[in-house]
Short mmCIF file of C-alpha atoms in Angstrom, two decimals:
data_model
loop_
_atom_site.label_atom_id
_atom_site.label_comp_id
_atom_site.label_asym_id
_atom_site.label_seq_id
_atom_site.Cartn_x
_atom_site.Cartn_y
_atom_site.Cartn_z
CA MET A 1 -2.96 16.37 -12.32
CA PHE A 2 0.44 16.78 -13.88
CA SER A 3 1.11 20.51 -13.64
CA SER A 4 0.39 21.64 -10.07
CA THR A 5 3.40 23.07 -8.27
CA ILE A 6 2.56 24.41 -4.83
CA THR A 7 5.09 27.22 -4.90
CA SER A 8 3.27 28.95 -7.76
CA VAL A 9 -0.51 29.24 -7.74
CA LEU A 10 -2.03 28.24 -11.07
CA VAL A 11 -4.54 30.24 -13.02
CA ALA A 12 -7.51 28.11 -14.02
CA LEU A 13 -7.78 27.50 -17.75
CA ALA A 14 -11.06 27.55 -19.60
CA LEU A 15 -12.20 24.02 -20.39
CA ALA A 16 -14.58 22.91 -23.07
CA SER A 17 -17.66 21.41 -21.51
CA SER A 18 -20.61 19.33 -22.51
CA GLY A 19 -22.66 20.62 -19.58
CA PHE A 20 -23.23 18.75 -16.34
CA ALA A 21 -26.83 17.74 -16.13
CA ALA A 22 -26.93 14.11 -15.06
CA PRO A 23 -28.35 11.95 -17.86
CA ALA A 24 -30.98 9.29 -17.46
CA PRO A 25 -29.57 6.16 -15.82
CA ALA A 26 -27.79 3.72 -18.08
CA ASP A 27 -29.19 0.23 -18.48
CA GLY A 28 -29.47 -1.93 -15.37
CA ASP A 29 -26.55 -4.16 -16.28
CA VAL A 30 -24.11 -1.25 -16.18
CA SER A 31 -25.47 0.04 -12.87
CA ALA A 32 -25.27 -3.43 -11.33
CA LEU A 33 -21.60 -3.66 -12.22
CA SER A 34 -20.85 -0.59 -10.12
CA ALA A 35 -22.14 -2.29 -7.00
CA ARG A 36 -19.17 -4.68 -7.10
CA ALA A 37 -16.59 -1.90 -6.78
CA VAL A 38 -14.95 -2.96 -3.53
CA ALA A 39 -11.56 -1.25 -3.21
CA PRO A 40 -8.56 -3.57 -3.79
CA PRO A 41 -6.06 -3.93 -0.89
CA SER A 42 -3.12 -2.87 -3.10
CA ARG A 43 -3.99 -0.41 -5.86
CA PHE A 44 -2.34 -0.07 -9.24
CA VAL A 45 -3.91 2.97 -10.81
CA ILE A 46 -3.53 4.53 -14.24
CA TYR A 47 -5.11 7.80 -15.35
CA SER A 48 -6.38 8.44 -18.86
CA ASP A 49 -6.83 12.01 -20.09
CA ASN A 50 -5.54 11.87 -23.67
CA PHE A 51 -7.93 10.74 -26.40
CA ILE A 52 -8.13 6.99 -27.00
CA SER A 53 -10.14 5.47 -29.81
CA GLY A 54 -12.98 3.59 -28.15
CA VAL A 55 -12.25 5.43 -24.86
CA LEU A 56 -10.87 2.39 -23.02
CA PRO A 57 -7.86 0.50 -24.38
CA PRO A 58 -8.25 -3.29 -24.55
CA ALA A 59 -8.03 -4.71 -21.03
CA SER A 60 -5.26 -6.98 -22.30
CA GLU A 61 -3.05 -3.87 -22.60
CA LEU A 62 -3.44 -3.10 -18.88
CA LYS A 63 -1.97 -6.21 -17.28
CA GLY A 64 -0.73 -5.28 -13.80
CA PHE A 65 -3.31 -2.53 -13.20
CA ASN A 66 -6.54 -2.82 -11.22
CA VAL A 67 -7.95 0.73 -11.47
CA PHE A 68 -8.43 2.84 -14.62
CA ALA A 69 -9.32 6.51 -13.98
CA LEU A 70 -11.02 8.58 -16.66
CA SER A 71 -10.18 12.29 -16.47
CA PHE A 72 -11.97 14.65 -15.74
CA LEU A 73 -15.26 15.61 -14.18
CA THR A 74 -15.14 19.37 -13.57
CA THR A 75 -17.42 22.00 -12.11
CA LYS A 76 -18.35 22.90 -15.70
CA GLY A 77 -19.04 19.36 -16.81
CA ALA A 78 -17.34 16.21 -18.03
CA VAL A 79 -14.33 16.80 -20.28
CA ASP A 80 -11.71 14.75 -22.10
CA GLN A 81 -11.90 11.02 -21.37
CA ALA A 82 -14.76 11.33 -18.88
CA ASN A 83 -16.81 13.07 -21.56
CA ASN A 84 -15.79 10.48 -24.14
CA TRP A 85 -17.05 7.73 -21.84
CA ALA A 86 -20.34 9.55 -21.35
CA ALA A 87 -20.84 9.67 -25.12
CA LEU A 88 -20.65 5.88 -25.52
CA PRO A 89 -23.95 4.01 -25.94
CA ALA A 90 -25.09 2.16 -22.83
CA ALA A 91 -24.57 -1.23 -24.48
CA LYS A 92 -20.96 -0.34 -25.31
CA LYS A 93 -20.35 0.85 -21.73
CA SER A 94 -21.69 -2.45 -20.43
CA GLN A 95 -19.55 -4.47 -22.83
CA ARG A 96 -16.35 -2.61 -21.95
CA LYS A 97 -17.03 -2.70 -18.21
CA ASN A 98 -17.62 -6.46 -18.37
CA GLU A 99 -14.30 -6.86 -20.19
CA TYR A 100 -12.47 -4.81 -17.55
CA HIS A 101 -14.14 -6.50 -14.60
CA LYS A 102 -13.22 -9.93 -15.95
CA ALA A 103 -9.62 -8.67 -16.03
CA GLY A 104 -9.89 -7.43 -12.43
CA ILE A 105 -9.88 -3.74 -13.36
CA LYS A 106 -12.25 -1.12 -11.90
CA VAL A 107 -13.19 1.91 -14.00
CA ILE A 108 -13.65 5.23 -12.21
CA ALA A 109 -13.74 8.93 -13.10
CA SER A 110 -11.40 11.56 -11.69
CA ALA A 111 -12.75 14.92 -10.57
CA PHE A 112 -11.30 18.43 -10.98
CA GLY A 113 -7.59 18.20 -11.91
CA ALA A 114 -5.00 20.95 -12.03
CA THR A 115 -7.09 23.51 -13.92
CA ASP A 116 -10.35 23.33 -11.95
CA THR A 117 -10.55 25.45 -8.79
CA PRO A 118 -13.91 24.69 -7.16
CA THR A 119 -13.41 26.52 -3.85
CA THR A 120 -11.91 29.65 -5.41
CA SER A 121 -14.61 29.75 -8.09
CA GLY A 122 -17.36 29.56 -5.46
CA ALA A 123 -18.82 26.17 -6.37
CA ASN A 124 -21.12 24.70 -3.73
CA ALA A 125 -19.50 21.54 -2.32
CA VAL A 126 -22.75 19.69 -1.62
CA ASN A 127 -24.36 20.48 -4.97
CA THR A 128 -21.18 19.63 -6.86
CA ALA A 129 -20.84 16.30 -5.05
CA ASN A 130 -24.47 15.38 -5.66
CA THR A 131 -24.16 16.18 -9.36
CA MET A 132 -20.95 14.19 -9.75
CA ALA A 133 -22.24 11.22 -7.76
CA ARG A 134 -25.34 11.06 -9.96
CA TRP A 135 -23.10 11.19 -13.04
CA ILE A 136 -21.00 8.28 -11.75
CA LYS A 137 -24.09 6.14 -11.18
CA ALA A 138 -25.79 7.15 -14.42
CA HIS A 139 -22.74 6.16 -16.44
CA GLY A 140 -22.17 2.87 -14.66
CA LEU A 141 -18.74 3.59 -13.19
CA ASP A 142 -17.13 1.96 -10.17
CA GLY A 143 -16.42 5.15 -8.27
CA ILE A 144 -14.67 8.50 -8.24
CA ASP A 145 -11.21 9.90 -7.57
CA VAL A 146 -10.96 13.41 -6.10
CA ASP A 147 -8.01 15.24 -7.66
CA TYR A 148 -8.53 18.53 -5.82
CA GLU A 149 -5.76 21.01 -6.69
CA ASP A 150 -7.18 24.41 -5.75
CA LEU A 151 -3.82 25.81 -4.66
CA ALA A 152 -5.03 29.36 -4.10
CA ALA A 153 -7.71 28.18 -1.69
CA MET A 154 -5.39 25.85 0.21
CA ASN A 155 -2.64 28.46 0.45
CA LYS A 156 -5.00 30.97 2.09
CA GLY A 157 -4.92 28.88 5.25
CA ASP A 158 -8.37 30.02 6.32
CA GLY A 159 -9.87 26.53 6.45
CA LYS A 160 -12.28 27.03 3.55
CA ALA A 161 -10.47 24.57 1.28
CA GLU A 162 -10.40 21.89 3.95
CA ARG A 163 -14.10 22.38 4.75
CA TRP A 164 -14.98 22.32 1.06
CA VAL A 165 -13.18 19.02 0.44
CA SER A 166 -14.61 17.45 3.60
CA ASP A 167 -18.18 18.51 2.79
CA PHE A 168 -17.72 17.29 -0.78
CA THR A 169 -16.44 13.91 0.44
CA ARG A 170 -19.22 13.39 2.98
CA THR A 171 -21.83 14.17 0.35
CA LEU A 172 -20.30 11.80 -2.21
CA ARG A 173 -20.44 8.95 0.29
CA LYS A 174 -24.17 9.42 0.85
CA THR A 175 -24.80 8.43 -2.78
CA LEU A 176 -21.72 6.25 -3.35
CA PRO A 177 -21.56 4.01 -0.25
CA LYS A 178 -18.28 2.62 1.03
CA GLY A 179 -17.81 -0.99 -0.03
CA GLN A 180 -19.99 -0.46 -3.10
CA TYR A 181 -18.19 2.43 -4.80
CA ILE A 182 -14.55 3.46 -4.79
CA LEU A 183 -13.76 6.90 -3.38
CA SER A 184 -10.08 7.82 -3.61
CA HIS A 185 -8.33 11.19 -3.34
CA ALA A 186 -5.19 12.36 -5.16
CA PRO A 187 -3.51 14.95 -2.91
CA LEU A 188 -0.22 16.69 -3.60
CA ALA A 189 2.37 15.12 -1.30
CA PRO A 190 3.23 18.36 0.58
CA TRP A 191 -0.39 18.59 1.74
CA LEU A 192 0.07 15.43 3.84
CA ALA A 193 2.18 17.07 6.55
CA PRO A 194 1.83 20.24 8.66
CA HIS A 195 3.36 23.31 7.01
CA ASN A 196 3.11 27.07 7.52
CA GLN A 197 2.03 27.46 3.90
CA PHE A 198 -1.17 25.51 4.64
CA LYS A 199 -1.96 26.78 8.11
CA ALA A 200 -5.41 25.22 8.28
CA GLY A 201 -3.95 21.73 7.91
CA ALA A 202 -4.56 20.77 4.26
CA TYR A 203 -4.96 16.98 3.97
CA VAL A 204 -3.84 16.35 7.54
CA LYS A 205 -7.06 18.11 8.57
CA ILE A 206 -9.13 16.54 5.78
CA ASN A 207 -7.96 13.06 6.73
CA LYS A 208 -8.83 13.71 10.37
CA ASP A 209 -12.32 14.83 9.40
CA VAL A 210 -13.28 12.39 6.62
CA GLY A 211 -10.40 9.95 6.21
CA SER A 212 -12.60 7.03 7.24
CA LEU A 213 -14.72 7.67 4.13
CA ILE A 214 -11.74 7.63 1.75
CA ASP A 215 -10.52 4.28 0.41
CA TRP A 216 -6.98 5.41 -0.42
CA TYR A 217 -4.79 8.35 -1.46
CA ASN A 218 -3.14 8.51 -4.90
CA VAL A 219 -0.32 10.71 -3.63
CA GLN A 220 1.31 12.96 -6.23
CA PHE A 221 4.98 12.56 -5.36
CA TYR A 222 6.13 14.91 -8.12
CA ASN A 223 6.23 18.51 -9.40
CA GLN A 224 7.48 19.86 -6.05
CA GLY A 225 11.25 19.70 -6.59
CA LEU A 226 11.44 16.59 -4.37
CA TYR A 227 10.91 12.82 -4.40
CA SER A 228 13.39 12.02 -7.19
CA ASP A 229 15.29 9.28 -5.32
CA CYS A 230 14.44 6.54 -2.84
CA ASN A 231 15.54 8.49 0.21
CA SER A 232 13.39 11.56 -0.45
CA LEU A 233 10.50 9.45 -1.72
CA ILE A 234 10.19 6.91 1.07
CA SER A 235 12.40 7.93 4.01
CA SER A 236 13.11 11.66 4.42
CA SER A 237 11.74 14.24 1.99
CA GLY A 238 13.68 17.22 3.34
CA GLY A 239 13.70 20.32 1.15
CA ALA A 240 10.83 22.79 1.18
CA PHE A 241 8.32 20.22 2.43
CA PRO A 242 9.89 18.09 5.17
CA GLY A 243 7.95 15.20 6.64
CA THR A 244 6.22 14.28 3.38
CA SER A 245 7.98 11.09 2.31
CA LEU A 246 6.07 7.82 2.31
CA PHE A 247 7.13 6.66 5.78
CA GLU A 248 6.98 10.15 7.33
CA ILE A 249 3.37 10.85 6.35
CA PRO A 250 1.85 8.31 8.79
CA LYS A 251 3.33 10.33 11.66
CA HIS A 252 0.65 12.90 10.81
CA GLY A 253 -2.24 10.46 11.27
CA ILE A 254 -2.62 9.09 7.75
CA PRO A 255 -2.46 5.27 7.52
CA LEU A 256 0.59 3.92 5.67
CA ASN A 257 -1.32 1.44 3.56
CA LYS A 258 -3.76 4.07 2.33
CA LEU A 259 -0.80 5.73 0.58
CA VAL A 260 -0.35 4.92 -3.11
CA ILE A 261 2.90 6.18 -4.64
CA GLY A 262 2.03 8.35 -7.64
CA LYS A 263 4.49 9.24 -10.40
CA PRO A 264 4.40 10.63 -13.95
CA ALA A 265 5.32 8.07 -16.61
CA THR A 266 7.68 10.33 -18.58
CA GLY A 267 9.15 13.83 -18.64
CA SER A 268 6.21 14.98 -20.76
CA ASP A 269 3.82 13.99 -17.96
CA GLY A 270 5.40 16.02 -15.16
CA SER A 271 7.97 18.74 -14.54
CA ASN A 272 10.13 17.09 -11.85
CA GLY A 273 10.16 14.24 -9.37
CA ILE A 274 10.30 11.92 -12.36
CA MET A 275 11.96 8.53 -11.96
CA SER A 276 12.47 5.69 -14.39
CA SER A 277 10.21 2.76 -13.67
CA GLY A 278 13.25 0.65 -12.84
CA ALA A 279 14.57 3.16 -10.31
CA LEU A 280 11.10 3.45 -8.80
CA GLY A 281 10.96 -0.34 -8.56
CA GLU A 282 14.03 -0.30 -6.30
CA CYS A 283 12.24 2.13 -3.96
CA VAL A 284 9.14 -0.03 -4.03
CA LYS A 285 11.20 -3.06 -2.98
CA LYS A 286 12.53 -1.14 0.01
CA ALA A 287 9.11 0.17 1.01
CA LYS A 288 7.46 -3.24 0.68
CA SER A 289 10.16 -4.83 2.86
CA LYS A 290 9.22 -2.33 5.60
CA GLY A 291 5.54 -3.26 5.57
CA TRP A 292 4.01 -0.90 3.01
CA LYS A 293 1.65 -2.37 0.43
CA GLY A 294 -0.45 0.60 -0.71
CA GLY A 295 0.31 0.34 -4.42
CA LEU A 296 1.31 2.58 -7.32
CA MET A 297 -0.30 5.22 -9.50
CA VAL A 298 0.92 6.54 -12.85
CA TRP A 299 -0.05 9.61 -14.85
CA GLN A 300 -0.86 8.74 -17.63
CA PHE A 301 -1.85 6.23 -20.36
CA PRO A 302 -0.39 5.42 -22.89
CA HIS A 303 3.03 6.64 -21.62
CA GLY A 304 2.36 4.57 -18.53
CA ASN A 305 1.58 1.02 -19.58
CA SER A 306 1.92 -2.59 -18.48
CA ALA A 307 5.68 -2.61 -19.05
CA TRP A 308 6.07 0.53 -16.93
CA MET A 309 3.99 -0.93 -14.10
CA HIS A 310 5.72 -4.32 -14.21
CA SER A 311 9.08 -2.59 -13.78
CA ALA A 312 7.82 -0.15 -11.13
CA LYS A 313 6.49 -3.00 -8.98
CA GLY A 314 10.08 -4.12 -8.46
CA GLY A 315 9.10 -7.78 -8.50
CA VAL A 316 7.41 -7.57 -5.08
CA PHE A 317 3.74 -7.25 -6.12
#
């Protein structure tokens, strides 16, 4: 999530894995909770990859958020916080989910991340989606976020990356129906506009093909040498990836209010495009006054917290 820069293709790192066979379903109470996972109209999302005792922080520490994303499900299995969640007893999962739901917070898992390259590695999109969807249901979660960052595949421009993501998304929705489970994507901002570097269309093509199945986009407005002030973030990106600011992206067919502004919480969470929460709040005020209400995403807890989100909302949410 935090390290993908389009101008330099990443080499996938080896990740520890617990294996990816879907376990037996958790108790019925946990599964029933997932059925209430209708996507909120404005989304305030926080990712969790670093270890947390008990996996989920107390819901009282997440005031201002309504989606908590456990990272990551990978092609090799659940790792980091997703794996930690899987290891909890079913009764503990049910208890924590009830606590979060009472606070208005959905709990989802995020797939792939910056070091997993499913298309390049030859993973089958349908099989991978079926395995991950079963995992989501077995562990009682409210949905899945698709943080696809296979830069090498997208940069080839041969359409294989776009087809892979679209096939993956369609397959997820067969098991995780819209209105019952959240399905968000977390694209890099440059992928949301036409560009010669992504000749097959990147997320412009993906949105055209399967956008109706996707609840919203947690757009990564960082790590691309852009989006560090209100003008480049919401009005005119310029630079190496023109047409990728918040209000330019809808010109390419992607609905404005499906766009969630994503930022790293601190300098340790991203390489550039970082803004203080107060400065971001000023941009949010401007965007909201022009009709946008998509929401905000932050990478990651605990650097991003309730105080960060309160400031970033700019007093308008």
